[in-house]
PDB file of C-alpha atoms in Angstrom:
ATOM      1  CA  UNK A1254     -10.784   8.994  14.730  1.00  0.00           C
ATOM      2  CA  UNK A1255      -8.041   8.878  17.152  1.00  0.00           C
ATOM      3  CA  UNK A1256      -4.302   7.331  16.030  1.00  0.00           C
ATOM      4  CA  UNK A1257      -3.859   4.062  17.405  1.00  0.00           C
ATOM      5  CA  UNK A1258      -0.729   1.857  17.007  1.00  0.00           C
ATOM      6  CA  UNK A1259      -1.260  -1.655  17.343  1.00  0.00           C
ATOM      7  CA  UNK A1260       1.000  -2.629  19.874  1.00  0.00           C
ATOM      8  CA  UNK A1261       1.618  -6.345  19.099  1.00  0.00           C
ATOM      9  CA  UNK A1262      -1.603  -7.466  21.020  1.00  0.00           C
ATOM     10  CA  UNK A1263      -4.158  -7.719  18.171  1.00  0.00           C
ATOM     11  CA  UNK A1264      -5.768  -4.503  18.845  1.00  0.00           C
ATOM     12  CA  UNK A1265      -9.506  -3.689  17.811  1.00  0.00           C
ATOM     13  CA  UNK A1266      -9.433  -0.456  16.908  1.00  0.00           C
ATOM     14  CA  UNK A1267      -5.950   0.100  15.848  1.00  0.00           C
ATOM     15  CA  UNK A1268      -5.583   2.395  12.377  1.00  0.00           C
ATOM     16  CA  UNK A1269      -1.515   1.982  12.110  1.00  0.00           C
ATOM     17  CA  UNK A1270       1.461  -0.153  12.284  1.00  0.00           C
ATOM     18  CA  UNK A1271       3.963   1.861  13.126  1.00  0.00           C
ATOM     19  CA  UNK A1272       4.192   5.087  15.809  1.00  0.00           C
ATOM     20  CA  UNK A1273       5.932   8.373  14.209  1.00  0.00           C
ATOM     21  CA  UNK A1274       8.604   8.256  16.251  1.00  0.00           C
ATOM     22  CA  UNK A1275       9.773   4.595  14.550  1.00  0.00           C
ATOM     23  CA  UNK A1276       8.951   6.625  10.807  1.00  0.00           C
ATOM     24  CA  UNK A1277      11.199   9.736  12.248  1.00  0.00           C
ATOM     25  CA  UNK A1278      14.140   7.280  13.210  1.00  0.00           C
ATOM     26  CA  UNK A1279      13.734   5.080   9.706  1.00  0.00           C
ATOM     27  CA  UNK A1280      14.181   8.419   7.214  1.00  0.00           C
ATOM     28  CA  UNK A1281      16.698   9.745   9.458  1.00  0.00           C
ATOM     29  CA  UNK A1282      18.917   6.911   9.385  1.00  0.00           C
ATOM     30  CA  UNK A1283      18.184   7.568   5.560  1.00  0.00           C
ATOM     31  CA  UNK A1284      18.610  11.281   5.347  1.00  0.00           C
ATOM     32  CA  UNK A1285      15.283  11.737   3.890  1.00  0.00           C
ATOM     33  CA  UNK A1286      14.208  15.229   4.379  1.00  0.00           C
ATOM     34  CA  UNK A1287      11.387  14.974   2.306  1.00  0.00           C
ATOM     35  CA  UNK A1288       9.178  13.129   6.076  1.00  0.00           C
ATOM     36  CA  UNK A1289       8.063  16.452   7.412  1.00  0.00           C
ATOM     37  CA  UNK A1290       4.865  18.003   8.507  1.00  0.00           C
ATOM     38  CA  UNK A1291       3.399  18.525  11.893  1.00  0.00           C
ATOM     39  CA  UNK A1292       2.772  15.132  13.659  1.00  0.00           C
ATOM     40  CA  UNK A1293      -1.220  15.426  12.700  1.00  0.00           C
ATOM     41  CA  UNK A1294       0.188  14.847   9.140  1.00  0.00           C
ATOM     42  CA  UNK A1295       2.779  12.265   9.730  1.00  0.00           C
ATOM     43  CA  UNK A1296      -0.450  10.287  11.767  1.00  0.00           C
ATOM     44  CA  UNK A1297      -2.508  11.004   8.560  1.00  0.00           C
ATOM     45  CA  UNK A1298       0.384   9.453   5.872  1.00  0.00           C
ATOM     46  CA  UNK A1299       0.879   6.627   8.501  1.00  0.00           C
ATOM     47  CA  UNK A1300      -2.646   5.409   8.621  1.00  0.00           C
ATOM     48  CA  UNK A1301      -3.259   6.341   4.937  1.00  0.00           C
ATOM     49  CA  UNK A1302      -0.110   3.545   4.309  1.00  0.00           C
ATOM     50  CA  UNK A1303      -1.464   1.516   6.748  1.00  0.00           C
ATOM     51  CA  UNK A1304      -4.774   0.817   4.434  1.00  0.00           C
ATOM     52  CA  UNK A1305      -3.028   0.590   1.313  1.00  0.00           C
ATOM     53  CA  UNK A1306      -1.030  -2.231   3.170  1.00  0.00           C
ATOM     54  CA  UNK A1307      -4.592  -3.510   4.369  1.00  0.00           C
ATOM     55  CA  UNK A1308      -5.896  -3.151   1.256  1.00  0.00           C
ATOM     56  CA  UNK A1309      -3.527  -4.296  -1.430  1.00  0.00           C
ATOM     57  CA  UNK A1310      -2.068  -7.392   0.623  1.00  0.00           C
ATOM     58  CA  UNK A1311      -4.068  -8.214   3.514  1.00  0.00           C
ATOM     59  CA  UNK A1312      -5.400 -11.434   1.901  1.00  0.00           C
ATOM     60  CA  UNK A1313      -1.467 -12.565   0.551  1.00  0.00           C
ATOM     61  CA  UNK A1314       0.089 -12.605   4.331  1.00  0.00           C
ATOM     62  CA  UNK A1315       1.434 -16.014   5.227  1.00  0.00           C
ATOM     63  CA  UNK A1316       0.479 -17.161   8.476  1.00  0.00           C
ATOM     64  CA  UNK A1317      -2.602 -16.429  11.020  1.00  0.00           C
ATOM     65  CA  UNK A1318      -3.850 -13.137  12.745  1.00  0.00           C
ATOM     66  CA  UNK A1319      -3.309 -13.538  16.474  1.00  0.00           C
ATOM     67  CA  UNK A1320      -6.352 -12.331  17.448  1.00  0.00           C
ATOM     68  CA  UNK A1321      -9.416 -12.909  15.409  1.00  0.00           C
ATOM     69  CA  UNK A1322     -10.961  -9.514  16.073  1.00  0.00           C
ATOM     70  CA  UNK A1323      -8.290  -7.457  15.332  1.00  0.00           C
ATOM     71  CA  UNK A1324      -8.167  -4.324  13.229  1.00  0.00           C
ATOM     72  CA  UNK A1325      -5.396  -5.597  11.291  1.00  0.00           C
ATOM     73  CA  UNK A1326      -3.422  -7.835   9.545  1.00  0.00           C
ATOM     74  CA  UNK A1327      -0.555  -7.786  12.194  1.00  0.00           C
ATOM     75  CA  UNK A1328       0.508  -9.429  14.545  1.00  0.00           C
ATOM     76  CA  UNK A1329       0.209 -12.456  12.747  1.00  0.00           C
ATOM     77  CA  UNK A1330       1.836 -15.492  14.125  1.00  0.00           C
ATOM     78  CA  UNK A1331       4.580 -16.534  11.196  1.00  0.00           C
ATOM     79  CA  UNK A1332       7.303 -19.210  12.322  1.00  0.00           C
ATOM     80  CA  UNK A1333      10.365 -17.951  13.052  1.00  0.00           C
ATOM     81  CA  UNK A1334       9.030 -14.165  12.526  1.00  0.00           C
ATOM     82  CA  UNK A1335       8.569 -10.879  14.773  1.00  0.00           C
ATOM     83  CA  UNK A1336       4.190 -10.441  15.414  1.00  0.00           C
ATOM     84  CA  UNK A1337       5.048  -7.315  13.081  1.00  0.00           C
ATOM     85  CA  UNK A1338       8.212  -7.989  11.301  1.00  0.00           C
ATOM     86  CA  UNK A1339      10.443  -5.284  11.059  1.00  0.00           C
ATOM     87  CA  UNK A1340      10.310  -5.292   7.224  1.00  0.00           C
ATOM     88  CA  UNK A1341       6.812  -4.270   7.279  1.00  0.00           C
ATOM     89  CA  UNK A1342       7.018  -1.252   9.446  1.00  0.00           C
ATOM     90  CA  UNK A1343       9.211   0.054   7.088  1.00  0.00           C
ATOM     91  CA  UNK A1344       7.224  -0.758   4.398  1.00  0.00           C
ATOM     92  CA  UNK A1345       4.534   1.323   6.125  1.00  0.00           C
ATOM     93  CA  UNK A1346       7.174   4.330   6.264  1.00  0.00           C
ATOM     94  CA  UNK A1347       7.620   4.042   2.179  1.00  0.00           C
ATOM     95  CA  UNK A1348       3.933   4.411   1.578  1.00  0.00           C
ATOM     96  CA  UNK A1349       3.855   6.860   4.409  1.00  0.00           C
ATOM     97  CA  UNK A1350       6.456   8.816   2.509  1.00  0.00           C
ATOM     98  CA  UNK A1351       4.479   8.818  -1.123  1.00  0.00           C
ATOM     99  CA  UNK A1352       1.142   9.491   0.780  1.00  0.00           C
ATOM    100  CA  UNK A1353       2.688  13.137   1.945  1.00  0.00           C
ATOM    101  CA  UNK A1354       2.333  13.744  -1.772  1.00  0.00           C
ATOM    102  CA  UNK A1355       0.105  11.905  -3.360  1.00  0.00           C
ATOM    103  CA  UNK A1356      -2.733   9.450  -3.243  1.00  0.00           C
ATOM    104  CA  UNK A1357      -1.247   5.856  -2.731  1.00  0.00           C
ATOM    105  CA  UNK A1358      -4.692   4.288  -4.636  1.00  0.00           C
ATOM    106  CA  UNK A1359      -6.310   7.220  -6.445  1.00  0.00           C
ATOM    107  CA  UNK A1360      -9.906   6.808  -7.908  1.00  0.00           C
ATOM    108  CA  UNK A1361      -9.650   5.990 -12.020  1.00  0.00           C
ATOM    109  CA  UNK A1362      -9.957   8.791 -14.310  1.00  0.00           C
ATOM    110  CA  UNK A1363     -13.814   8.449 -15.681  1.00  0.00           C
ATOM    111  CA  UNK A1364     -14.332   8.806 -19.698  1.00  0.00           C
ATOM    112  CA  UNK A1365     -17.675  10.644 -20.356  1.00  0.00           C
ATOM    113  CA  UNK A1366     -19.340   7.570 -21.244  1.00  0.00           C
ATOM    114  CA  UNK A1367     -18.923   6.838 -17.526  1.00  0.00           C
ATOM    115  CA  UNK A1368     -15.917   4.114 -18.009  1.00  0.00           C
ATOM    116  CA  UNK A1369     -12.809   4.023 -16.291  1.00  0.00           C
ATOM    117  CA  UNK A1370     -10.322   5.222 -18.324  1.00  0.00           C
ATOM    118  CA  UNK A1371      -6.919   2.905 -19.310  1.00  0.00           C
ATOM    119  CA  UNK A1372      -5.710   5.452 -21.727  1.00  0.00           C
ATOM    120  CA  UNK A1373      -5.924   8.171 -24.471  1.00  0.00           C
ATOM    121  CA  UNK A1374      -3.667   8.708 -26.956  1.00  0.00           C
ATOM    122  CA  UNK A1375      -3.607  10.888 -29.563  1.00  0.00           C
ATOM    123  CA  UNK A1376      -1.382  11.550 -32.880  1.00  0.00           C
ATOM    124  CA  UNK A1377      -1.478  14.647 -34.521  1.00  0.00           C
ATOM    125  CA  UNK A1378      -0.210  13.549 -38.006  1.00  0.00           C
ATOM    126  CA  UNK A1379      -2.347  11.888 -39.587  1.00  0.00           C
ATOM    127  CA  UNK A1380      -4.503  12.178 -36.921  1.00  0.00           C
ATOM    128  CA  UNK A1381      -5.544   8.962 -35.287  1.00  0.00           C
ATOM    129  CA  UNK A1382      -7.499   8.877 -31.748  1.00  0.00           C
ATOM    130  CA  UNK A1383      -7.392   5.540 -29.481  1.00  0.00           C
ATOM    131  CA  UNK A1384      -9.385   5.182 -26.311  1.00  0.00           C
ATOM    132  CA  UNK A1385      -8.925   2.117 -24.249  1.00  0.00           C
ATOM    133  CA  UNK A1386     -11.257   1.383 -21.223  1.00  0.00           C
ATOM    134  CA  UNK A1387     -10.022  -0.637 -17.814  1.00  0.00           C
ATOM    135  CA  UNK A1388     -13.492  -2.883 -18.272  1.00  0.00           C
ATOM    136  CA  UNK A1389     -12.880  -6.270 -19.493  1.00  0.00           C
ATOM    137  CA  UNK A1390     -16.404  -6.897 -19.899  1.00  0.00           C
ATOM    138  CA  UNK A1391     -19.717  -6.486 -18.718  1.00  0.00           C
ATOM    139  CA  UNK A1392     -19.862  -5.041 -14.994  1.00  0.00           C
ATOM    140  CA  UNK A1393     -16.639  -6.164 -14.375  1.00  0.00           C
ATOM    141  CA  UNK A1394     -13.408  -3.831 -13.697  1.00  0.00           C
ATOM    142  CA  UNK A1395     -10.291  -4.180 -13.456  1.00  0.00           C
ATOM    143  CA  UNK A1396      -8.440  -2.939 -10.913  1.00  0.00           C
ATOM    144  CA  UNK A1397      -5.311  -1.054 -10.944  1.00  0.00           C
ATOM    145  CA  UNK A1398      -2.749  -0.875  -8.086  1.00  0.00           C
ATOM    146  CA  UNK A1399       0.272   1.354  -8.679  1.00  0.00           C
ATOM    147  CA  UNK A1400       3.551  -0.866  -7.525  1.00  0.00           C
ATOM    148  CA  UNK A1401       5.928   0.867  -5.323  1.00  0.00           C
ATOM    149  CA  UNK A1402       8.919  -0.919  -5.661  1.00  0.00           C
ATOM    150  CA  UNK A1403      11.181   0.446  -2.764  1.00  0.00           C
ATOM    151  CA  UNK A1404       8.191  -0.374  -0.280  1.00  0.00           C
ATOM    152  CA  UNK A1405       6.792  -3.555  -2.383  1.00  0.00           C
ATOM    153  CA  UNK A1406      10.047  -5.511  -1.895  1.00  0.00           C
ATOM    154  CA  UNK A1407      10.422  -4.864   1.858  1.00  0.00           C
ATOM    155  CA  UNK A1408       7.346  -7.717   2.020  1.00  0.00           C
ATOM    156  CA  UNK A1409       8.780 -10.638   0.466  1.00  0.00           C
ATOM    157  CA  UNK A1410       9.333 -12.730   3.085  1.00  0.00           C
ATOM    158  CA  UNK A1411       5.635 -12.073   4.726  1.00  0.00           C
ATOM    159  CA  UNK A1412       3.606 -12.360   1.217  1.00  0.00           C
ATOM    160  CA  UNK A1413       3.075 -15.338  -0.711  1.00  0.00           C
ATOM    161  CA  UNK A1414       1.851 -15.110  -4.912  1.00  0.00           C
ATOM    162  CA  UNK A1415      -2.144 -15.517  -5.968  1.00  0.00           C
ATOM    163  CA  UNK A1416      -0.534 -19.697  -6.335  1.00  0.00           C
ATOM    164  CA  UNK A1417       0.195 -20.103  -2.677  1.00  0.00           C
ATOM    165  CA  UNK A1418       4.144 -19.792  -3.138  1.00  0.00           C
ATOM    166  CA  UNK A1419       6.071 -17.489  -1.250  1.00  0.00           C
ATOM    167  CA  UNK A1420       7.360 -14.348  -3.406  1.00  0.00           C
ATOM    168  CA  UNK A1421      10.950 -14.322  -3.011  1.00  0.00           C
ATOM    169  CA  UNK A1422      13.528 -11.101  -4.240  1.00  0.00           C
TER     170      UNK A1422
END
């Protein structure tokens, strides 16, 4: 699949929010040197951060797509706010920058019984062994999104709570 930026328009078949050349300027301005990689990775990380954005808040935007159809959940039209605020570009960079290294959503570690895993721990002395499962019940899991604070809080203002409110930091 090809790397398409949606421009603002509401385009079909767009796969990120933000071009590399608006991730290059953001960490430079930082002095991270930890955004490198040939621009076929950089496109990767982008559109990998683009679907956790997709995927972890697409139903908690305020306001309205602008175009039914579109691949995305920007450009939305927000009072008073930028189609694709500027906050959430460079909430795309800070996912962008964790993708380079690791999975943003990784699959859950699988027990042998074939349950999703929530923890082992173990104590040597006297030995005790505690195994606690993600399930909450029959055929139901829950699902476990690791926060990333630095890119989390840069979408307060276009995110609103499971109640309806608006987060604010």
């Amino acid at each position: 699949m090809a790397f398409i930026v949606e421009d603002g328009t509401g385009l079909a078949n767009s796969n990120s929010l933000i071009d590399i050349a608006f991730a290059d300027e953001y960490f430079t301005d930082r002095n991270v040197a930890t955004w490198t990689g040939t621009n076929v990775v950089k496109q990767a990380a982008l559109i990998q951060a683009t679907d956790y954005l997709e995927n972890r808040f697409s139903s908690l935007f305020l306001g309205d797509k602008k175009v039914a159809l579109q691949a995305l959940s920007f450009p939305r039209v927000i009072t008073g706010m930028a189609e694709i605020p500027v906050s959430v570009k460079r909430a795309v960079c800070e996912y962008a920058l964790r993708a380079l290294s690791a999975k943003l959503a990784p699959d859950p570690e699988i027990h042998a019984s074939g349950q999703g895993l929530e923890r082992i721990r173990k104590k040597v002395g006297p030995i005790e062994n505690e195994t606690r499962f993600q399930y909450q019940g029959p055929g139901t899991v829950r699902i476990l999104l690791r926060p990333y604070p630095a890119a989390d809080i840069l979408l307060k203002d276009v995110v609103k709570n499971n109640s309806g409110r608006v987060i604010r930091g």
